[in-house]
XYZ file of C-alpha atoms in Angstrom:
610
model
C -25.254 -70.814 -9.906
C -22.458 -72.864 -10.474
C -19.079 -73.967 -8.866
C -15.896 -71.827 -8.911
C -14.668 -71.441 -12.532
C -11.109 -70.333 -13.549
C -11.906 -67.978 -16.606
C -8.899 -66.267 -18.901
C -9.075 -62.058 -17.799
C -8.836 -62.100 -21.313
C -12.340 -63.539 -21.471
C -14.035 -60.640 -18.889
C -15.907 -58.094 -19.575
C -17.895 -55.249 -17.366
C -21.974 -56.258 -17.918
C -23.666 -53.666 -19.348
C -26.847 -54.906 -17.792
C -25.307 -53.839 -14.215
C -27.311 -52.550 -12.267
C -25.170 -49.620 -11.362
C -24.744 -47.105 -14.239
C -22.148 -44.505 -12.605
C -18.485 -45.703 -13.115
C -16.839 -45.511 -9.819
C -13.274 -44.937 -10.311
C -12.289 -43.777 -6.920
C -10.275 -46.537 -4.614
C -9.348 -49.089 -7.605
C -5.893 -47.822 -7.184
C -5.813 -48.864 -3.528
C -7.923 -52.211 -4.299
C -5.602 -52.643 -7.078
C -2.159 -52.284 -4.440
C -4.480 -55.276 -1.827
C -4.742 -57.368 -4.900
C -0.961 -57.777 -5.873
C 0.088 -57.798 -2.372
C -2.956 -60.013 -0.570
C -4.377 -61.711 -3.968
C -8.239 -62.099 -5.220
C -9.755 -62.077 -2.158
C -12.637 -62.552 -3.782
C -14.150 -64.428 -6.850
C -16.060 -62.202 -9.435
C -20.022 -63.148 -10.296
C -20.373 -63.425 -14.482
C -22.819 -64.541 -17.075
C -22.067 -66.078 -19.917
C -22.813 -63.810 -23.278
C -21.073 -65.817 -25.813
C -17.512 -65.746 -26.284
C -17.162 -63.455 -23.446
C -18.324 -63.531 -19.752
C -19.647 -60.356 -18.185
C -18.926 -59.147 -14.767
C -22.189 -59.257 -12.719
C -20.171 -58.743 -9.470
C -17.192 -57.469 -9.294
C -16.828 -54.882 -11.569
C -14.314 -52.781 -9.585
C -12.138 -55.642 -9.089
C -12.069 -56.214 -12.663
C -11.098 -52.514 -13.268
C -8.062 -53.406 -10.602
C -7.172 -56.382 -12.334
C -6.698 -54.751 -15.988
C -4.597 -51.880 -14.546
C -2.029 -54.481 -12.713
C -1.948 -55.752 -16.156
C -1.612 -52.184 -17.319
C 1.585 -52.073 -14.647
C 3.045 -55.137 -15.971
C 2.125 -57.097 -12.499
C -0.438 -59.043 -13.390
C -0.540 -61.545 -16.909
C -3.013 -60.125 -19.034
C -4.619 -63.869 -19.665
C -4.309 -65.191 -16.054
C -7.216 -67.333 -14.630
C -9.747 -65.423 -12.565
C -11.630 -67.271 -10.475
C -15.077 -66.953 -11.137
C -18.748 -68.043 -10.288
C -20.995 -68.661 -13.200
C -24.766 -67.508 -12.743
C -27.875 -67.567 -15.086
C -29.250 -64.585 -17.071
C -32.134 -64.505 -14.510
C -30.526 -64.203 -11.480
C -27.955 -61.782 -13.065
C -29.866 -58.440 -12.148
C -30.474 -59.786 -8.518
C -27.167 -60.440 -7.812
C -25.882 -56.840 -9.244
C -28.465 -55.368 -7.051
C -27.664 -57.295 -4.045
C -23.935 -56.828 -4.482
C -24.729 -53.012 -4.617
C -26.997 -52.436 -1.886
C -25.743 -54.645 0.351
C -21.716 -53.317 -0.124
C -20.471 -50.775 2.723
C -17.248 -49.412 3.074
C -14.605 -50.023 6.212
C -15.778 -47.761 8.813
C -12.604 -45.404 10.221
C -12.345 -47.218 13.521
C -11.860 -50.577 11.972
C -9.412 -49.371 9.468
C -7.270 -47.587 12.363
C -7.518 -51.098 14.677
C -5.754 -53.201 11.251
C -3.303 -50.665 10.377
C -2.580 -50.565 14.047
C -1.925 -54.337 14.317
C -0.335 -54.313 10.659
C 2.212 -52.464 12.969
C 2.290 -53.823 15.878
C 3.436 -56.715 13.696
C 6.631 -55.043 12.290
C 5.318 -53.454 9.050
C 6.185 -49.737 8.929
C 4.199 -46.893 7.141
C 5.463 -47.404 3.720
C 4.923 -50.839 3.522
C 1.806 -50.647 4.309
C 0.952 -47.858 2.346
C 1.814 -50.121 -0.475
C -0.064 -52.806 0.667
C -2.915 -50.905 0.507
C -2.356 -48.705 -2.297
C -2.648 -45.325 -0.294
C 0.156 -43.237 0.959
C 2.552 -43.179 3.265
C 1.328 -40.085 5.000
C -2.451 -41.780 5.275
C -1.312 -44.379 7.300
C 1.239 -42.396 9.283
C -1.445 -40.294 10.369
C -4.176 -43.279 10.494
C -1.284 -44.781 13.440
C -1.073 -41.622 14.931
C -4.922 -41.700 15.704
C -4.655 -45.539 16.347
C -3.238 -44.062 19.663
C -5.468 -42.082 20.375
C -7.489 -42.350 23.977
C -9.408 -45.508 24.029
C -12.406 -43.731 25.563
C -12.053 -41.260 22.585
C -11.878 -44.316 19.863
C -14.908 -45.798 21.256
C -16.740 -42.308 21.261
C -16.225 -42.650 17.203
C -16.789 -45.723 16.951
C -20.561 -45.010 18.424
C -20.484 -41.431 16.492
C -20.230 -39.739 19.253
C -17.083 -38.479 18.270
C -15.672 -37.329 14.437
C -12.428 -37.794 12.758
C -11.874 -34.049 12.314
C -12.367 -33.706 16.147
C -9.880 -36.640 17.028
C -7.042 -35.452 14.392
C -7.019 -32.431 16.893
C -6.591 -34.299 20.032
C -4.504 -36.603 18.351
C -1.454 -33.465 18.462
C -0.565 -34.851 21.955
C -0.049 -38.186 23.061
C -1.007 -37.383 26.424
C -4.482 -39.678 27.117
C -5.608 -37.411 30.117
C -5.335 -33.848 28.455
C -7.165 -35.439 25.652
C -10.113 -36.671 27.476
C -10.180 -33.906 29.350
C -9.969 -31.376 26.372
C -13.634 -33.542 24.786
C -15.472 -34.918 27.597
C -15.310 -31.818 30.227
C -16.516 -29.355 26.983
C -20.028 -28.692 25.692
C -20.821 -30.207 22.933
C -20.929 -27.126 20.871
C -17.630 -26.124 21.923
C -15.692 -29.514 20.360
C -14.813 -27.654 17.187
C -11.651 -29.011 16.024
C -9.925 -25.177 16.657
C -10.944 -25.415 20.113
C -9.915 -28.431 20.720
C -6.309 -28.519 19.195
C -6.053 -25.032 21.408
C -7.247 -27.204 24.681
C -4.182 -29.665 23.983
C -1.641 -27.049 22.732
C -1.785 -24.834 25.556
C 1.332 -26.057 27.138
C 3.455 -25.851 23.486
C 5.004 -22.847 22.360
C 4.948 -22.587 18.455
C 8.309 -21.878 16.767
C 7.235 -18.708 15.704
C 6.903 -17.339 19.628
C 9.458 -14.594 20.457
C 10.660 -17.118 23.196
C 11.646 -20.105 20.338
C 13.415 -17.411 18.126
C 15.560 -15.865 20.696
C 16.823 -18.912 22.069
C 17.106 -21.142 18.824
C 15.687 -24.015 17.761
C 18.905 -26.024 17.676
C 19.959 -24.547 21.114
C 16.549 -26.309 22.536
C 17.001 -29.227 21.427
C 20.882 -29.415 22.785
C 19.188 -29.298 25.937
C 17.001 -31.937 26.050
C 14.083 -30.129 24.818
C 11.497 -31.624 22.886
C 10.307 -30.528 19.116
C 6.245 -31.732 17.597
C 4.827 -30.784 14.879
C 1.034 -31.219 13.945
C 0.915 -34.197 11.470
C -2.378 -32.924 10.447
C -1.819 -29.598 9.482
C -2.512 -28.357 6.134
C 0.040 -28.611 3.347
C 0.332 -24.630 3.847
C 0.783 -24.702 7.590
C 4.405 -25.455 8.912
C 4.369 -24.649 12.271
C 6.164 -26.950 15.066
C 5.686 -26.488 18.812
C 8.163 -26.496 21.519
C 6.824 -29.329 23.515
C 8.892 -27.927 27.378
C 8.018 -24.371 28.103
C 9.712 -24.145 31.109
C 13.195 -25.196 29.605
C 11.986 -22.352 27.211
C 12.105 -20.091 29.449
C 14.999 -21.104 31.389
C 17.388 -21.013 28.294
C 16.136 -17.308 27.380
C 16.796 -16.183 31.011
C 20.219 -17.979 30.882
C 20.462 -15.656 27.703
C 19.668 -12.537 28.908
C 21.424 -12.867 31.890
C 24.568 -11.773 30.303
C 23.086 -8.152 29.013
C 21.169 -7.922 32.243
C 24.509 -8.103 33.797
C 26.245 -5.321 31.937
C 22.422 -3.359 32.879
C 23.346 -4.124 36.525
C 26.958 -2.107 35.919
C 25.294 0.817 35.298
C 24.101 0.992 38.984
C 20.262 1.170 38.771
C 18.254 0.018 42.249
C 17.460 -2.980 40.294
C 17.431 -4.805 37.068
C 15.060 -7.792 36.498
C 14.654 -9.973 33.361
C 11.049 -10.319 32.379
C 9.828 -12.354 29.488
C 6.016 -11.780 29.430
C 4.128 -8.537 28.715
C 5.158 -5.621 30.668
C 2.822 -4.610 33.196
C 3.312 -0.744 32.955
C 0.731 0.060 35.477
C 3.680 -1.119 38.154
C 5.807 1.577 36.856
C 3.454 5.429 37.514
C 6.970 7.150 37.114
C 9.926 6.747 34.609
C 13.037 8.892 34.092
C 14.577 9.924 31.460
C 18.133 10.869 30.010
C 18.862 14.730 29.674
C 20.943 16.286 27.772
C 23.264 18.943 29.705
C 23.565 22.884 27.854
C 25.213 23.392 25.025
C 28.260 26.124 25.115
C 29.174 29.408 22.740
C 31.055 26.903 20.317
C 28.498 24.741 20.269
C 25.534 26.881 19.477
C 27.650 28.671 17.295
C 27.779 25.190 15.476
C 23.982 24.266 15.914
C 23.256 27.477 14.229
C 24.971 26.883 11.205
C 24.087 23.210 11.244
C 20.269 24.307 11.378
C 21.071 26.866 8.773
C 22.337 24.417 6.490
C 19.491 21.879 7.277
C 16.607 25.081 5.740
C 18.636 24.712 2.641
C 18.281 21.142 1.977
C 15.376 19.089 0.898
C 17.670 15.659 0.548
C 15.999 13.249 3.264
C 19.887 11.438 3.280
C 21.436 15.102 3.702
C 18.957 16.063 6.257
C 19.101 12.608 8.470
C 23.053 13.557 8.150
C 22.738 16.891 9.843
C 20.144 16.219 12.585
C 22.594 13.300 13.684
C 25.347 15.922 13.999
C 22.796 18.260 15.777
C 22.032 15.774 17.851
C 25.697 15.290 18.161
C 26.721 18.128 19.765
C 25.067 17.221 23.282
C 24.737 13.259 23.859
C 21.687 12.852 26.634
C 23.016 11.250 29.811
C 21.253 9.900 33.323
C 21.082 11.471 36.044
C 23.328 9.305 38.982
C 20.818 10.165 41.644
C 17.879 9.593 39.898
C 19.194 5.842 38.084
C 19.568 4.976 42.044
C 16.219 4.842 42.403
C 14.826 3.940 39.422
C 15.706 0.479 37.587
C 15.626 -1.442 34.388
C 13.759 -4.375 32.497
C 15.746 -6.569 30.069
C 13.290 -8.342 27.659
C 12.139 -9.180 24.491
C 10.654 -7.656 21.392
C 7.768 -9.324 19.473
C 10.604 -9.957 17.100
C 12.489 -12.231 20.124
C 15.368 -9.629 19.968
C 16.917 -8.195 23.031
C 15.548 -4.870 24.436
C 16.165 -2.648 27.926
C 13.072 -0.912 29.259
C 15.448 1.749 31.379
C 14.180 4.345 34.068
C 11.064 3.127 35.323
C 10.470 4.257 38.933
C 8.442 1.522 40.833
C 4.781 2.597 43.225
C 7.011 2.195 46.477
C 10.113 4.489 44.603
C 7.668 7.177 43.609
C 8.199 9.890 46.466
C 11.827 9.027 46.911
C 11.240 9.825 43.005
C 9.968 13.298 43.725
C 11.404 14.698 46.879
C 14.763 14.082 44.775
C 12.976 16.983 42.121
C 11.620 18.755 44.633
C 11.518 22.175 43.838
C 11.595 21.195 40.526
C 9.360 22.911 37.774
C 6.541 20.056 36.821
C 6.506 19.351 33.667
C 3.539 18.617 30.903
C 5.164 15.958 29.399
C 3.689 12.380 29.329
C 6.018 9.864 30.404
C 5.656 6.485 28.240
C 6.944 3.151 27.841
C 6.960 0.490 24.832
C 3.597 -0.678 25.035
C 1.683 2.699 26.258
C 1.493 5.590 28.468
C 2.622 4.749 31.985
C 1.923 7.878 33.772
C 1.669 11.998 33.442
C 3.178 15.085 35.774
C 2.183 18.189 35.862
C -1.096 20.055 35.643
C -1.378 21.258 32.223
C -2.880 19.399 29.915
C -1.272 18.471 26.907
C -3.817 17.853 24.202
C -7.135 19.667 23.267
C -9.963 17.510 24.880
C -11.588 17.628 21.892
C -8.664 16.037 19.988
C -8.480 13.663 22.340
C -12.476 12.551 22.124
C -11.702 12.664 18.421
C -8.889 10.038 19.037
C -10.570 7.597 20.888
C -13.355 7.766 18.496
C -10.896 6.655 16.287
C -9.571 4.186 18.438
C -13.318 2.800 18.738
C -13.866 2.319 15.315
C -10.647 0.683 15.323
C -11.583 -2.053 17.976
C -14.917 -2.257 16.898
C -12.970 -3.939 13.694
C -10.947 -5.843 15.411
C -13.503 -7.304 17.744
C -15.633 -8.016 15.057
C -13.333 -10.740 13.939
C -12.772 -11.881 17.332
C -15.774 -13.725 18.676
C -15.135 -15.528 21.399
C -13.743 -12.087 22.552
C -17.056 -10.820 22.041
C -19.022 -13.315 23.930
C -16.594 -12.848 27.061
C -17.332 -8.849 26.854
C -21.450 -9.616 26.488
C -21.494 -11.879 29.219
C -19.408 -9.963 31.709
C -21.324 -6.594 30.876
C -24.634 -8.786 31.640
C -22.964 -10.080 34.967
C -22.263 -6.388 35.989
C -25.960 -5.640 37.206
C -26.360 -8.580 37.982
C -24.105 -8.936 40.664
C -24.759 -5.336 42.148
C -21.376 -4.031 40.590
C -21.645 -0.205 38.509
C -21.608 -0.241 34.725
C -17.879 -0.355 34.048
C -17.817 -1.682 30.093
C -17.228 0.441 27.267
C -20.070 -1.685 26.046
C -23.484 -0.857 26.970
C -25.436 -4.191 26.907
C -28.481 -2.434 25.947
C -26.768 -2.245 22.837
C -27.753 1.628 21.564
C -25.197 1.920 18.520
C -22.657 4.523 19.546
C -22.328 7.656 16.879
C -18.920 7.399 16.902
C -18.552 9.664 13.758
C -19.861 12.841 15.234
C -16.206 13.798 16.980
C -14.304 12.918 14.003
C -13.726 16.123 12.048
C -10.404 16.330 11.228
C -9.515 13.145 9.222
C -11.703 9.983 7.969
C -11.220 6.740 9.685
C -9.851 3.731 7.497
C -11.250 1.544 10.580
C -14.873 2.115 9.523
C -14.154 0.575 6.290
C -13.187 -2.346 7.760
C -16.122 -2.526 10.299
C -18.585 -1.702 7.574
C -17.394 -4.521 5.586
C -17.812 -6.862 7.808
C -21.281 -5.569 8.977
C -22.602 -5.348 5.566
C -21.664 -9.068 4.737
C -24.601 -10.321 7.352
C -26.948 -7.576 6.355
C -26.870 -9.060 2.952
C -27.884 -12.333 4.047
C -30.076 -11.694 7.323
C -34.062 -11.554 6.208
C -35.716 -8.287 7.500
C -38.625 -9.891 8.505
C -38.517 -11.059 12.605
C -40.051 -13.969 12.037
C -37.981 -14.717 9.202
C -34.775 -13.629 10.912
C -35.856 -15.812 14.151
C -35.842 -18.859 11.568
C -32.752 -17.458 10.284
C -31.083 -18.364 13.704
C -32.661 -20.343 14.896
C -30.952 -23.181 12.297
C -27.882 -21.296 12.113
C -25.110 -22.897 13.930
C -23.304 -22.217 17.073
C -19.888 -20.782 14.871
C -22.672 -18.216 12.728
C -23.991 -17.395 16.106
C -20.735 -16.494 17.866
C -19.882 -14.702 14.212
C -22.780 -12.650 14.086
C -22.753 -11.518 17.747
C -19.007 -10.299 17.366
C -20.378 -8.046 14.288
C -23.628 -6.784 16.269
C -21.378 -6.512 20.016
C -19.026 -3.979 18.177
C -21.222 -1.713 17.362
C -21.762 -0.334 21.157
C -17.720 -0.181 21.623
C -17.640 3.520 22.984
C -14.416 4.693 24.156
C -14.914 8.331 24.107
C -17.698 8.160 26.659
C -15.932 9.477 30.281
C -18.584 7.662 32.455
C -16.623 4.452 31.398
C -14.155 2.806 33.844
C -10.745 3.625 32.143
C -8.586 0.126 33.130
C -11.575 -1.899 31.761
C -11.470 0.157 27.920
C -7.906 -0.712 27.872
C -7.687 -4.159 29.246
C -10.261 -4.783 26.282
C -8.205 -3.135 23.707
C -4.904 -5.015 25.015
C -7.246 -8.382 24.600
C -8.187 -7.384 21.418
C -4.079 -6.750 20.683
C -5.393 -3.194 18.930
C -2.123 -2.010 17.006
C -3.627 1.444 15.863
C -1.518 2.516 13.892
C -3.403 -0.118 11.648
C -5.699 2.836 11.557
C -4.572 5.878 12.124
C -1.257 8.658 11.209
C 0.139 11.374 12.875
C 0.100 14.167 10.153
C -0.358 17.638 9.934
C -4.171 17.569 9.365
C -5.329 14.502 11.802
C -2.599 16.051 14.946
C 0.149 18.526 14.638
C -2.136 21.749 13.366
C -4.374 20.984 16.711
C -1.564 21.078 19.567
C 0.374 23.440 21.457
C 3.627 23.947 19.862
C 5.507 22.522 23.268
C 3.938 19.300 22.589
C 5.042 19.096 18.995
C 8.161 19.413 20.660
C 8.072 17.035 22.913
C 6.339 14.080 19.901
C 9.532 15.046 17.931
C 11.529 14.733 20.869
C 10.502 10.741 21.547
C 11.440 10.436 17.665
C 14.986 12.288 18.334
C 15.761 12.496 22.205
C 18.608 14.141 21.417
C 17.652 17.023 19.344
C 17.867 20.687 21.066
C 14.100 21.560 22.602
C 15.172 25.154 23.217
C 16.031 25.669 20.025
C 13.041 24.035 18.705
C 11.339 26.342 21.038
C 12.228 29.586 19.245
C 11.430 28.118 16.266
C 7.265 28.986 14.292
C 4.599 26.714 14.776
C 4.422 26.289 11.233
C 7.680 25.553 10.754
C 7.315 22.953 13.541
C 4.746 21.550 11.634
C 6.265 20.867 8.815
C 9.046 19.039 10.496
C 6.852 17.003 12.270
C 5.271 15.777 8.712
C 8.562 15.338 7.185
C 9.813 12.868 10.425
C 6.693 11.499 11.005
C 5.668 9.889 7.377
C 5.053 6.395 7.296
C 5.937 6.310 11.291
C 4.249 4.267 13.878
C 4.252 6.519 16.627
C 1.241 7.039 18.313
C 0.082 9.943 20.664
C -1.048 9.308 24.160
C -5.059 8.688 24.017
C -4.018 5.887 20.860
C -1.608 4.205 23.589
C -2.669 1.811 26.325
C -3.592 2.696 29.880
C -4.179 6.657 28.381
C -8.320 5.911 29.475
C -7.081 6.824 32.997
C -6.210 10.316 31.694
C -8.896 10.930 29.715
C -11.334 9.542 31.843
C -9.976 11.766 34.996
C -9.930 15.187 32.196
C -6.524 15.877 33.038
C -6.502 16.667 29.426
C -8.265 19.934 28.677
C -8.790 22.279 26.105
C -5.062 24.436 24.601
């Protein structure tokens, strides 16, 4: 081997007798950005082969080279320098160069980027230093930054990249430490760990961040991140201060809470979290006073004109003047002891939760009505049923076993895609026994598959569809051999695991069963954040042909408070019926048992047969 040799690029040529076949064509743009910015940092290895010299080493830099020629930066016949070696050392040298050759490892790339940095040069310019781009070194900084202690764990593997671009969301060294070093190792998924450091954030999707406004935030003081990270897809930014959150939608509502206060209710609170309904056992409700001669005179003809009709716009027109004739109004005494929640909708608009009698308000509540004729009416709020007077039962107990079987079937699906969920539920129905307490889980940890489909006569469940397709993914793939299926999982992975066990766990979700502690079904199926009517309709076939006609009444009634229920009364069932269908397609509305907090009711049987 010779000297250093300045040889024309004209005069190069990639040596066929390399001893690496496969072109690699990945990186020369970046190589090709270090060369015009840092120079040949080093000289290329050729033989001579007449004319020409071939690249023994170096054949990537050579690639580089010609396309800076390509880009007009480089002159196509500039001197390269070069080190001249014989035919017979040729092949050892390729090898050498090849084997020997191993790429920057992450950590050192993130400590020179870093100090390119520290030194003054922002992301661009180094991105086209380097040849990459501008967002590969703005988020190669952003890890530079990351906890020393969590650095070092990738530099000695102990640590990935994926699991540091998670922690790297916050810049807050503790929380990230703690979020990786106090976890199992099984639990440092990247998911898991971004939740660990995002806790605190509120994403600008949240009901909170939409009522109150972005721009309104930020005017005071608050702080805006955003996940430099994320997928292309994924746009989300976090609200870094929850507590100003919170503080500007209170400040909000305070002005609509005020105008609440005016209309003299015990007491009016803003509240911006869930609703805890089991607080309220009692709520009122606005009544409409009787009609007089003129009046029914009028609803008459108004009703007689409405049997005519079959346009929905004409017959939305005419209940709203029905409706009309009486407006419902509170009743003084009965709004002084009751009171009012201003809060928010999933949607972050505005919305008053009035008449809802508090535990310690509830026999003010009823020696005010005493004397009063109980009622069979269910009282409910937003989110579910809150409580129930009188002594006869509303629904068929059969219909209601039939709709909690629905509403099974319906969490079994949604736990099925919820595992973590489902390894909460199996290890607090294991802790039960253990612990001396009674069997209070709607899941039996023996795990007997429920026959959930033997009370459901009236209408199929689209719920079981979507359980069955999940199920029937792993019994494709699961050997049916138990040694086979123990060397199945025994290699599969914590995330399969946790996967499978959601699909098998679902299977025992029973809530029809009576035996089962009530408050525990439906703190499982608020968990789960069941929305049933995912799932399930009222129509005439799955409800309304299998109730009293009082209780048609009183579903119509939630859907128009205003409408005339004695005049409904004296209407037919079947004309009831098809009313019901008509104002109930493509509704929402649920009945009690598909409701939170109804397992108290059902569990008790205060719901018996018509």
């Amino acid at each position: 081997m010779t000297d250093i040799s300045m040889i024309p690029l004209t005069k190069l040529v990639p040596d066929t007798e390399n001893v690496r076949k496969q072109v690699d064509k990945t990186g020369i743009a970046e190589l090709a950005a270090s060369i015009k910015h840092h120079g040949l940092l080093q000289s290329l290895v050729v033989r001579s082969i007449g004319a020409k010299f071939a690249v023994v080493a170096g054949g990537r830099r050579l690639r580089a080279l010609k396309q800076l020629v390509k880009a007009g930066d480089f002159a196509k016949d500039a001197s390269i320098p070069c080190r001249v070696t014989t035919d017979e050392n040729a092949a050892e040298l390729s090898l050498a160069e090849n084997t020997v050759r191993k790429d920057m490892a992450v950590h050192e790339e993130l400590e020179a980027f870093r100090k390119l940095a520290d030194g003054g040069f922002g992301p661009e310019t180094i991105a086209a230093r380097f040849g990459v781009s501008g967002l590969h070194v703005a988020r190669r900084l952003r890890l530079a930054r990351v906890s020393p202690k969590l650095l070092e764990a990738l530099k000695r593997e102990e640590a990935n990249l994926e699991q540091i671009s998670a922690l790297a969301f916050t810049d807050d060294h503790a929380a990230q430490e703690r979020a990786f070093f106090e976890a199992p190792e099984w639990s440092r998924t990247p998911d898991r760990l971004k939740a660990h450091v995002t806790q605190a954030h509120v994403p600008d999707t949240d009901k909170l961040a939409v009522f109150v406004g972005l721009d309104a935030y930020r005017s005071a003081g608050g702080v805006i991140v955003s996940d430099l990270f994320a997928e292309d897809d994924d746009t989300t930014s976090y609200l870094a201060d929850r507590p100003l959150l919170n503080t500007l939608a209170e400040a909000k509502l305070e002005a609509l809470a005020g105008e609440v206060r005016n209309e003299g209710w015990a007491w009016v609170q803003i509240n911006l979290d869930g609703i805890a309904w089991t607080q309220y056992p009692q709520r009122i409700r606005e009544k409409r006073r009787a009609l007089t001669d003129d009046e029914n005179a009028e609803q008459e003809r108004l009703y007689a004109k409405l049997d005519e009709t079959d346009d929905e716009a004409e017959i939305e027109k005419i209940e709203a003047a029905i409706d009309a004739l009486a407006p419902a109004s509170w009743n003084s005494a009965e709004v002084a002891i009751a009171g009012a929640l201003v809060t928010l909708t999933h949607d972050g608009e505005p919305k008053v939760e009035r008449g809802l009698v508090r535990v310690d308000a509830v026999k003010a509540l009823k020696a005010l009505n005493k004397g009063a004729q109980q009622t069979d009416e269910y009282e409910h709020g937003q989110d579910g049923l809150v409580g129930a007077t009188g002594a006869k039962p509303a629904l068929p107990a059969k219909l209601v076993d039939e709709l909690l079987a629905h509403k099974s079937l319906a969490l079994r699906t949604e736990l099925a895609n919820q595992p973590l969920l489902s390894l909460k539920l199996t290890v607090f129905a294991l802790a039960l026994p253990f612990v001396g307490a009674r069997t209070g889980s709607c899941l039996g940890i023996a795990l007997k598959t429920a026959d959930i489909g033997r009370y459901i006569t009236h209408a199929t469940s689209k719920a079981d569809k979507g359980y069955e397709a999940a199920a029937g993914a792993w019994r494709d793939q699961l050997p049916g051999d138990a040694v086979a299926l123990w060397e199945f999982l025994a290699k599969a992975d914590i995330t399969a695991l946790l996967d499978l066990l959601a699909v098998i766990v679902a299977t025992g979700i029973d809530l029809v069963t009576k035996s089962n502690e009530p408050v525990l079904n439906e703190a499982l199926v608020a968990a789960a954040n069941l929305d049933m009517s995912k799932y399930w309709q009222a129509t005439p076939k799955s409800y309304f042909e299998h109730i009293r006609k009082d209780v048609i009444i009183d579903a119509i009634a939630e859907q128009m408070p205003d409408l005339d229920r004695a005049k409904l009364a004296k209407a037919p069932k079947a004309e009831l019926i098809t009313r019901a269908k008509r104002l109930f397609k493509g509704s929402s509305w649920l009945p009690a048992p598909l409701r939170a907090e109804v397992g108290t009711l059902a569990a008790e049987h205060s719901i018996a047969a018509e």
